[in-house]
Amino acid sequence: MTSTATDDLHATTPGSASRLAPRAWLHTDAPALTLNGEWDFRWSPVADAPGFDDPDGWGTLPVPAHWVLHGHGAPSYTNLQYPFPIDPPHPPEENPTGDHRRTFSLPTSFDAAARVLLRFDGVESHFRVWLNDALVGWSTGSRLATEFDVTSLLRPGANEVRVRVHQWSAASYLEDQDQWWLPGIFRDVTLLARPAAPIDDVFVRAGWTATTGNAASAGTAASGRPATGTGTISVPTLDAVFPVRFAVPELDVSVVWDSAEDVAPITVEGVEPWSAELPRLYDATLSSDGETVSLRLGFRTVSIEGDRFLVNGERVVFHGVNRHETHPERGRVFDEAHARADMALMKRHNVNAIRTSHYPPHPRVLDLADELGFWVVLECDLETHGFLFVDWVGNPSDDPAWEEAYLDRIARTVERDKNHASIVMWSLGNESGTGRNLAAMSSWVRARDAERPVHYEGDYTGEYTDVYSRMYPTLQETESIGGGPATPLLECGPAEAARQRSKPFIHCEYVHAMGNGPGQIQEYEDLVDRYPRLHGGFVWEWRDHGLLAHTPDGTPYYAYGGDFHEVVHDGNFVMDGLVLPDDTPTPGLAEFAAVVAPVRLSVSPLHGTTTAGGGTVLVENRFHSASTSGLRFTWTLARNGVVEATGRLAPGVVPPRESATVPVPSEVLAAAAGPLAPGEEIWFDVVAELAGPTAWADTGHVVARTQTLVASRPAEAPRASGAGWDGDRLGEATFTARGDLSSWKELPVAGPRLELWRAPTDNDRLASQGGYETADPVLTHGVGDPDAPSSASKWEAHGLDRLTHRLVSVSRTEHGLVQRVRVSAANSGAGVEVTHRWTLTEAGLQLDTTAVPFGAWGITWPRIGVRIDLPASLVDESAEWFGTGPLESYADSSHAAHVGRFAAPVSLLTVNYSMPQETGHRPDLRSLTVGPFTVSSVGARRTGFTLTPWTAQQVGRAGHPYELPASDALYLYLDAAQHGLGSRACGLDVLPEHQLWPATTAWSVLLG
């Protein structure tokens, strides 16, 4: 090696002339040698590191890996900010550099190779390669494949490859994605033997059209298989040495092309189409005299007709997620088993689409998407978001000096993955402003692949994209885009707005899933149902990016921005997924699955009081292309949560986009008409579940459900007990002279204590969009008050986290006591007059609480309820309850909840969010048992409950779970109400109908 020059670190060009033209990532029988494994490694904090022959500082590092996850330097998280000066195209001089080297010998399988290529599938951000001391070349484009021809540099016996990777380069200005900066060789390194008669590249299009008279929606009722149609196989690119044989055995296709001029489309009848729901694949091979390439063909046709985005002639609704490649220990290093499990988890939660934010994933992810079934928006490795801070001055997107880099990136994106049926749209990148280079990318894509539409959210006026795409528009603006009452569109004049409204619309990001949330999924889904121009969207995002770290004493935790002492960072904004870093699905994911379920179930009202009253169950099939033949429909009848009867419904096979009705079972009608005891409820549940196993779930997996209350009778008020006080004892409880509860069933307890505070959620703390508390979204076209601070800051300013309690009076009655308390915060004239009335009844001790606000509030409350402190020993117990569950739910995130009897360890009643926050609320409690204690709601207003080892104040002060103190008690919160969740961390504030405003409130519970 003779050169260590770093001039190319400043180059706007994407790489050296020695790089090979991009091509498809193919499955081939040609020999290959993986160079993954242990490499010699040396790290330097600067770009001008010592030469490779310098003996000092060497150790080892696995390849693929990120060196910052192996003790060399540190990760850095930013969302918008560049972690270096905005001085394009120059990287900083403080440029961490990793030198990698290893030796290898070619196997005998390479003896017949005409050429040998060296392929890197992913290196962040700039790398230079030497083979046997000769410079091979350099490249950028971290998430893109690079190949070099190294044939002439190889020698018999041992060969040495050296790779110098720089963390920063001019290309880093194009890679400001919302994720960790993780340098290194993080994808595979491979030597490829190319035969004398190779197949170097191929682009196979497999289109599908319905056979005349056999519409795509028809299906075959008996089997539920999709309608067959006509498949058309075309090969616009075939870079090979002829002759070449193309074969699809299952379709009796076997043709030989003797020259490029012979390559022609092939029409095949009786072909089953590919879709995200029925991912039918046909194995194909392409063979030359020297190589066989294996392909999996999915026949499908993508088109836009007017304002409809169609696949195989039918409108697609994306119920998608934005997927980053992230793992708490490996970072972006690919693990196929984990990726498959992750994508199966998506399928089990009714996710049907993936946007590959904001770069192409490992190529095997696209194989899995073809196989398991996802609509994929494949995004280029491009984002320049940090130029926002300089008003986009110098943004590469509109600078001709960067055109080659932009076109290189989109070409390497499209060429690598063009053969995948799952990819239905190309995306130019993300949050890179707008400009001539993006327009040039779009023109290139259209010339290369005319079928798939072009997406880019930043093209607000629709100059060079085929679909209209937005992030986090309000409900009112979304409705306007769909065809409802007109509102202004972002950065559009009247003509531009009309153009955008003529296109299919998708939410490329919406309902930001940070921490406890998101709320308002249903409201967006309702608009998609109402307006066919709206084609759904992609939740931001699938998974938290937490990195496994340890405190000095060895306690593990998941780190976020700032935990590695970054100079600039964006905190825990990287923890914004529907899945936690440890693979745990959040309640938000369950909510999403319930809202977007592809089968909608509903029960018509049951009329009258006799079995002749009737009633029907409506089964609506919202699948794009699948019938309900793979599902079975079961029902249960439960009295007060105890199942009394079960059975099957038989709606027949319902074709896609059609519906069927079946009668409500006679057992349900009889129970609805029969006598009820006081306090009884009869619930009718209908569930759509898998009738057999799939690649992503077992038989019985629940796809959709509905629950209907068919009959109920109010409970009678508990009758007063004939017993009274025995000293300080009242029934099974004792009280202090102040009127506070001091023991219950011989165990120490404390309370009740009025509580208005909850540990702020991420949505409570942040204020990315305007507030709805001071701006009615109905009157402002959904635009919130831009000057409104976050809810949490207002709550804190009013002292809701530090309320003081002053006893006003306490008096005993014959069978109880009345305690009056004045609650307010320091330096505040606003407060709450609280009355706790205890009454001993034959069923237990009843607590009636009335809260009357006074003074000038002017803000919402996070909650209104009481806290009772139970013994800390109960933290290790299990709880049983009759009410809503099984997971937490809130006013604007409640569709996954249903009424039943549930049990769980106390430790699992709250979610271990990466930043501690409000969690564990379950409204509409009937009864709860933990240890020897039972609590029941009394009266028409049912309370919600939370059981947690920490107070809301303790949770709110902790930045990580390990910062929570040792538990002193088990805290039982009994809430009359809680404020909604919203999505204001990056989206809408809590809607008015889900806000909690100060008001006189009364609620009752029974301690038994």
CSV table of N, CA and C in Angstrom, one decimal, residues 252-340:
chain,number,residue,atom,x,y,z
A,252,ASP,N,-44.6,-24.7,-16.8
A,252,ASP,CA,-44.2,-25.4,-18.0
A,252,ASP,C,-43.5,-24.4,-19.0
A,253,VAL,N,-42.8,-23.4,-18.4
A,253,VAL,CA,-42.0,-22.5,-19.2
A,253,VAL,C,-40.6,-23.0,-19.3
A,254,SER,N,-40.1,-23.1,-20.5
A,254,SER,CA,-38.7,-23.5,-20.7
A,254,SER,C,-38.3,-23.0,-22.1
A,255,VAL,N,-37.6,-21.9,-22.2
A,255,VAL,CA,-37.2,-21.3,-23.4
A,255,VAL,C,-35.7,-21.1,-23.5
A,256,VAL,N,-35.2,-21.1,-24.7
A,256,VAL,CA,-33.7,-20.9,-24.8
A,256,VAL,C,-33.6,-19.6,-25.7
A,257,TRP,N,-32.8,-18.7,-25.3
A,257,TRP,CA,-32.5,-17.5,-26.0
A,257,TRP,C,-31.1,-17.6,-26.5
A,258,ASP,N,-30.9,-17.6,-27.8
A,258,ASP,CA,-29.5,-17.7,-28.3
A,258,ASP,C,-28.8,-16.4,-28.4
A,259,SER,N,-29.5,-15.3,-28.4
A,259,SER,CA,-28.9,-14.0,-28.4
A,259,SER,C,-29.8,-13.0,-27.7
A,260,ALA,N,-29.3,-11.8,-27.5
A,260,ALA,CA,-30.1,-10.7,-26.9
A,260,ALA,C,-31.3,-10.4,-27.7
A,261,GLU,N,-31.2,-10.5,-29.0
A,261,GLU,CA,-32.4,-10.2,-29.9
A,261,GLU,C,-33.5,-11.2,-29.7
A,262,ASP,N,-33.2,-12.4,-29.2
A,262,ASP,CA,-34.2,-13.4,-29.1
A,262,ASP,C,-35.1,-13.3,-27.8
A,263,VAL,N,-34.6,-12.5,-26.9
A,263,VAL,CA,-35.3,-12.3,-25.6
A,263,VAL,C,-36.6,-11.6,-25.9
A,264,ALA,N,-37.7,-12.2,-25.5
A,264,ALA,CA,-39.0,-11.7,-25.8
A,264,ALA,C,-39.9,-12.0,-24.6
A,265,PRO,N,-41.0,-11.3,-24.5
A,265,PRO,CA,-42.0,-11.6,-23.4
A,265,PRO,C,-42.6,-12.9,-23.6
A,266,ILE,N,-43.0,-13.5,-22.4
A,266,ILE,CA,-43.6,-14.8,-22.4
A,266,ILE,C,-45.0,-14.7,-21.7
A,267,THR,N,-46.0,-15.2,-22.4
A,267,THR,CA,-47.3,-15.1,-21.8
A,267,THR,C,-47.8,-16.5,-21.4
A,268,VAL,N,-48.3,-16.5,-20.1
A,268,VAL,CA,-48.6,-17.8,-19.5
A,268,VAL,C,-50.0,-17.7,-18.9
A,269,GLU,N,-50.9,-18.6,-19.2
A,269,GLU,CA,-52.2,-18.6,-18.7
A,269,GLU,C,-52.3,-19.4,-17.4
A,270,GLY,N,-53.3,-19.2,-16.6
A,270,GLY,CA,-53.5,-19.9,-15.4
A,270,GLY,C,-52.6,-19.6,-14.3
A,271,VAL,N,-52.1,-18.3,-14.2
A,271,VAL,CA,-51.2,-17.9,-13.2
A,271,VAL,C,-51.9,-17.3,-12.0
A,272,GLU,N,-51.5,-17.7,-10.8
A,272,GLU,CA,-52.0,-17.1,-9.6
A,272,GLU,C,-51.2,-15.8,-9.3
A,273,PRO,N,-51.9,-14.7,-9.0
A,273,PRO,CA,-51.2,-13.5,-8.7
A,273,PRO,C,-50.5,-13.4,-7.4
A,274,TRP,N,-49.5,-12.6,-7.2
A,274,TRP,CA,-48.8,-12.3,-6.0
A,274,TRP,C,-49.5,-11.1,-5.3
A,275,SER,N,-49.7,-11.1,-4.0
A,275,SER,CA,-50.1,-9.9,-3.3
A,275,SER,C,-49.5,-10.1,-1.9
A,276,ALA,N,-49.6,-9.0,-1.1
A,276,ALA,CA,-49.1,-9.1,0.3
A,276,ALA,C,-49.9,-10.1,1.1
A,277,GLU,N,-51.1,-10.4,0.7
A,277,GLU,CA,-51.9,-11.3,1.5
A,277,GLU,C,-51.8,-12.8,1.0
A,278,LEU,N,-51.6,-12.9,-0.3
A,278,LEU,CA,-51.4,-14.2,-0.9
A,278,LEU,C,-50.1,-14.1,-1.7
A,279,PRO,N,-49.0,-14.3,-1.0
A,279,PRO,CA,-47.7,-14.1,-1.7
A,279,PRO,C,-47.2,-15.3,-2.5
A,280,ARG,N,-48.0,-15.5,-3.5
A,280,ARG,CA,-47.7,-16.7,-4.4
A,280,ARG,C,-46.4,-16.4,-5.2
A,281,LEU,N,-45.5,-17.3,-5.1
A,281,LEU,CA,-44.2,-17.2,-5.8
A,281,LEU,C,-44.0,-18.5,-6.6
A,282,TYR,N,-43.4,-18.2,-7.8
A,282,TYR,CA,-43.0,-19.3,-8.7
A,282,TYR,C,-41.5,-19.3,-8.8
A,283,ASP,N,-40.9,-20.5,-8.6
A,283,ASP,CA,-39.5,-20.6,-8.8
A,283,ASP,C,-39.1,-20.6,-10.2
A,284,ALA,N,-38.1,-19.8,-10.5
A,284,ALA,CA,-37.6,-19.7,-11.9
A,284,ALA,C,-36.1,-19.8,-11.9
A,285,THR,N,-35.5,-20.2,-13.0
A,285,THR,CA,-34.1,-20.3,-13.2
A,285,THR,C,-33.7,-19.6,-14.5
A,286,LEU,N,-32.5,-19.1,-14.5
A,286,LEU,CA,-31.9,-18.5,-15.7
A,286,LEU,C,-30.5,-19.1,-15.8
A,287,SER,N,-30.3,-19.8,-16.9
A,287,SER,CA,-29.0,-20.6,-16.9
A,287,SER,C,-28.2,-20.3,-18.2
A,288,SER,N,-27.0,-20.1,-18.0
A,288,SER,CA,-26.0,-20.0,-19.1
A,288,SER,C,-25.1,-21.3,-19.1
A,289,ASP,N,-24.1,-21.4,-19.9
A,289,ASP,CA,-23.2,-22.5,-19.9
A,289,ASP,C,-22.4,-22.5,-18.6
A,290,GLY,N,-22.3,-21.3,-18.0
A,290,GLY,CA,-21.4,-21.2,-16.8
A,290,GLY,C,-22.1,-20.9,-15.5
A,291,GLU,N,-23.4,-20.6,-15.5
A,291,GLU,CA,-24.0,-20.2,-14.2
A,291,GLU,C,-25.5,-20.4,-14.3
A,292,THR,N,-26.1,-20.7,-13.1
A,292,THR,CA,-27.5,-20.7,-13.0
A,292,THR,C,-27.9,-19.7,-11.9
A,293,VAL,N,-28.9,-18.8,-12.2
A,293,VAL,CA,-29.4,-17.9,-11.3
A,293,VAL,C,-30.8,-18.3,-10.9
A,294,SER,N,-31.1,-18.3,-9.6
A,294,SER,CA,-32.5,-18.6,-9.2
A,294,SER,C,-33.2,-17.4,-8.8
A,295,LEU,N,-34.5,-17.4,-9.3
A,295,LEU,CA,-35.4,-16.2,-9.0
A,295,LEU,C,-36.7,-16.8,-8.4
A,296,ARG,N,-37.4,-15.9,-7.7
A,296,ARG,CA,-38.7,-16.2,-7.2
A,296,ARG,C,-39.7,-15.2,-7.8
A,297,LEU,N,-40.5,-15.6,-8.7
A,297,LEU,CA,-41.4,-14.6,-9.4
A,297,LEU,C,-42.7,-14.5,-8.7
A,298,GLY,N,-43.1,-13.3,-8.5
A,298,GLY,CA,-44.4,-12.9,-8.0
A,298,GLY,C,-45.1,-12.1,-9.1
A,299,PHE,N,-46.2,-12.7,-9.7
A,299,PHE,CA,-46.9,-12.0,-10.8
A,299,PHE,C,-47.8,-11.0,-10.2
A,300,ARG,N,-47.5,-9.7,-10.6
A,300,ARG,CA,-48.4,-8.6,-10.1
A,300,ARG,C,-48.1,-7.4,-11.0
A,301,THR,N,-49.2,-6.6,-11.1
A,301,THR,CA,-49.1,-5.4,-11.9
A,301,THR,C,-49.4,-4.2,-11.1
A,302,VAL,N,-48.5,-3.2,-11.0
A,302,VAL,CA,-48.7,-2.0,-10.3
A,302,VAL,C,-49.2,-0.9,-11.3
A,303,SER,N,-50.2,-0.2,-10.9
A,303,SER,CA,-50.6,0.9,-11.8
A,303,SER,C,-51.3,2.0,-11.0
A,304,ILE,N,-51.4,3.2,-11.6
A,304,ILE,CA,-52.1,4.3,-11.0
A,304,ILE,C,-53.2,4.7,-12.0
A,305,GLU,N,-54.4,4.6,-11.6
A,305,GLU,CA,-55.5,5.0,-12.5
A,305,GLU,C,-56.3,6.2,-11.8
A,306,GLY,N,-56.1,7.4,-12.3
A,306,GLY,CA,-56.7,8.5,-11.7
A,306,GLY,C,-56.0,8.8,-10.3
A,307,ASP,N,-56.8,8.8,-9.3
A,307,ASP,CA,-56.3,9.0,-7.9
A,307,ASP,C,-56.3,7.7,-7.1
A,308,ARG,N,-56.2,6.5,-7.8
A,308,ARG,CA,-56.1,5.2,-7.2
A,308,ARG,C,-54.8,4.6,-7.5
A,309,PHE,N,-54.2,4.0,-6.4
A,309,PHE,CA,-53.0,3.2,-6.5
A,309,PHE,C,-53.5,1.8,-6.5
A,310,LEU,N,-53.2,1.0,-7.6
A,310,LEU,CA,-53.7,-0.3,-7.7
A,310,LEU,C,-52.6,-1.3,-7.9
A,311,VAL,N,-52.8,-2.5,-7.4
A,311,VAL,CA,-52.0,-3.7,-7.7
A,311,VAL,C,-53.0,-4.8,-8.2
A,312,ASN,N,-52.7,-5.3,-9.3
A,312,ASN,CA,-53.6,-6.2,-10.0
A,312,ASN,C,-55.0,-5.7,-10.1
A,313,GLY,N,-55.1,-4.4,-10.4
A,313,GLY,CA,-56.4,-3.8,-10.6
A,313,GLY,C,-57.2,-3.4,-9.4
A,314,GLU,N,-56.7,-3.6,-8.2
A,314,GLU,CA,-57.5,-3.3,-7.0
A,314,GLU,C,-56.7,-2.3,-6.1
A,315,ARG,N,-57.5,-1.4,-5.5
A,315,ARG,CA,-56.9,-0.4,-4.6
A,315,ARG,C,-56.2,-1.1,-3.5
A,316,VAL,N,-55.0,-0.5,-3.2
A,316,VAL,CA,-54.2,-1.0,-2.1
A,316,VAL,C,-54.3,0.0,-0.9
A,317,VAL,N,-54.5,-0.5,0.3
A,317,VAL,CA,-54.5,0.3,1.5
A,317,VAL,C,-53.3,-0.2,2.3
A,318,PHE,N,-52.3,0.7,2.5
A,318,PHE,CA,-51.1,0.4,3.3
A,318,PHE,C,-51.4,0.5,4.8
A,319,HIS,N,-51.3,-0.6,5.4
A,319,HIS,CA,-51.3,-0.6,6.9
A,319,HIS,C,-49.9,-0.9,7.3
A,320,GLY,N,-49.0,0.1,7.2
A,320,GLY,CA,-47.6,-0.2,7.2
A,320,GLY,C,-46.9,0.4,8.3
A,321,VAL,N,-45.6,0.1,8.4
A,321,VAL,CA,-44.7,0.6,9.4
A,321,VAL,C,-43.4,1.1,8.7
A,322,ASN,N,-42.7,2.1,9.2
A,322,ASN,CA,-41.4,2.4,8.8
A,322,ASN,C,-40.4,1.5,9.5
A,323,ARG,N,-39.6,0.9,8.8
A,323,ARG,CA,-38.7,-0.1,9.4
A,323,ARG,C,-37.2,0.3,9.2
A,324,HIS,N,-36.5,0.6,10.3
A,324,HIS,CA,-35.1,0.7,10.3
A,324,HIS,C,-34.5,-0.6,10.6
A,325,GLU,N,-33.2,-0.8,10.2
A,325,GLU,CA,-32.5,-2.0,10.6
A,325,GLU,C,-31.8,-1.6,11.9
A,326,THR,N,-32.2,-2.2,13.0
A,326,THR,CA,-31.6,-1.9,14.3
A,326,THR,C,-31.7,-3.1,15.3
A,327,HIS,N,-30.7,-3.2,16.1
A,327,HIS,CA,-30.7,-4.3,17.1
A,327,HIS,C,-29.9,-3.7,18.3
A,328,PRO,N,-30.3,-4.0,19.5
A,328,PRO,CA,-29.6,-3.4,20.6
A,328,PRO,C,-28.1,-3.8,20.8
A,329,GLU,N,-27.7,-4.9,20.2
A,329,GLU,CA,-26.3,-5.3,20.4
A,329,GLU,C,-25.6,-5.3,19.0
A,330,ARG,N,-26.3,-5.6,18.0
A,330,ARG,CA,-25.6,-5.7,16.7
A,330,ARG,C,-25.7,-4.4,15.9
A,331,GLY,N,-26.6,-3.4,16.3
A,331,GLY,CA,-26.8,-2.3,15.5
A,331,GLY,C,-27.5,-2.6,14.2
A,332,ARG,N,-26.9,-2.3,13.0
A,332,ARG,CA,-27.5,-2.6,11.7
A,332,ARG,C,-26.9,-3.9,11.1
A,333,VAL,N,-26.2,-4.6,11.9
A,333,VAL,CA,-25.6,-5.9,11.4
A,333,VAL,C,-26.8,-6.9,11.3
A,334,PHE,N,-26.9,-7.5,10.1
A,334,PHE,CA,-28.1,-8.3,9.8
A,334,PHE,C,-28.0,-9.7,10.4
A,335,ASP,N,-29.2,-10.1,10.9
A,335,ASP,CA,-29.3,-11.5,11.4
A,335,ASP,C,-30.7,-12.0,10.8
A,336,GLU,N,-30.6,-13.0,10.0
A,336,GLU,CA,-31.8,-13.4,9.2
A,336,GLU,C,-32.9,-14.0,10.1
A,337,ALA,N,-32.5,-14.7,11.1
A,337,ALA,CA,-33.5,-15.3,12.0
A,337,ALA,C,-34.2,-14.2,12.7
A,338,HIS,N,-33.5,-13.2,13.2
A,338,HIS,CA,-34.2,-12.1,13.9
A,338,HIS,C,-35.1,-11.3,12.9
A,339,ALA,N,-34.6,-11.1,11.7
A,339,ALA,CA,-35.4,-10.3,10.8
A,339,ALA,C,-36.7,-11.1,10.4
A,340,ARG,N,-36.6,-12.4,10.2
A,340,ARG,CA,-37.8,-13.2,9.9
A,340,ARG,C,-38.8,-13.2,11.1
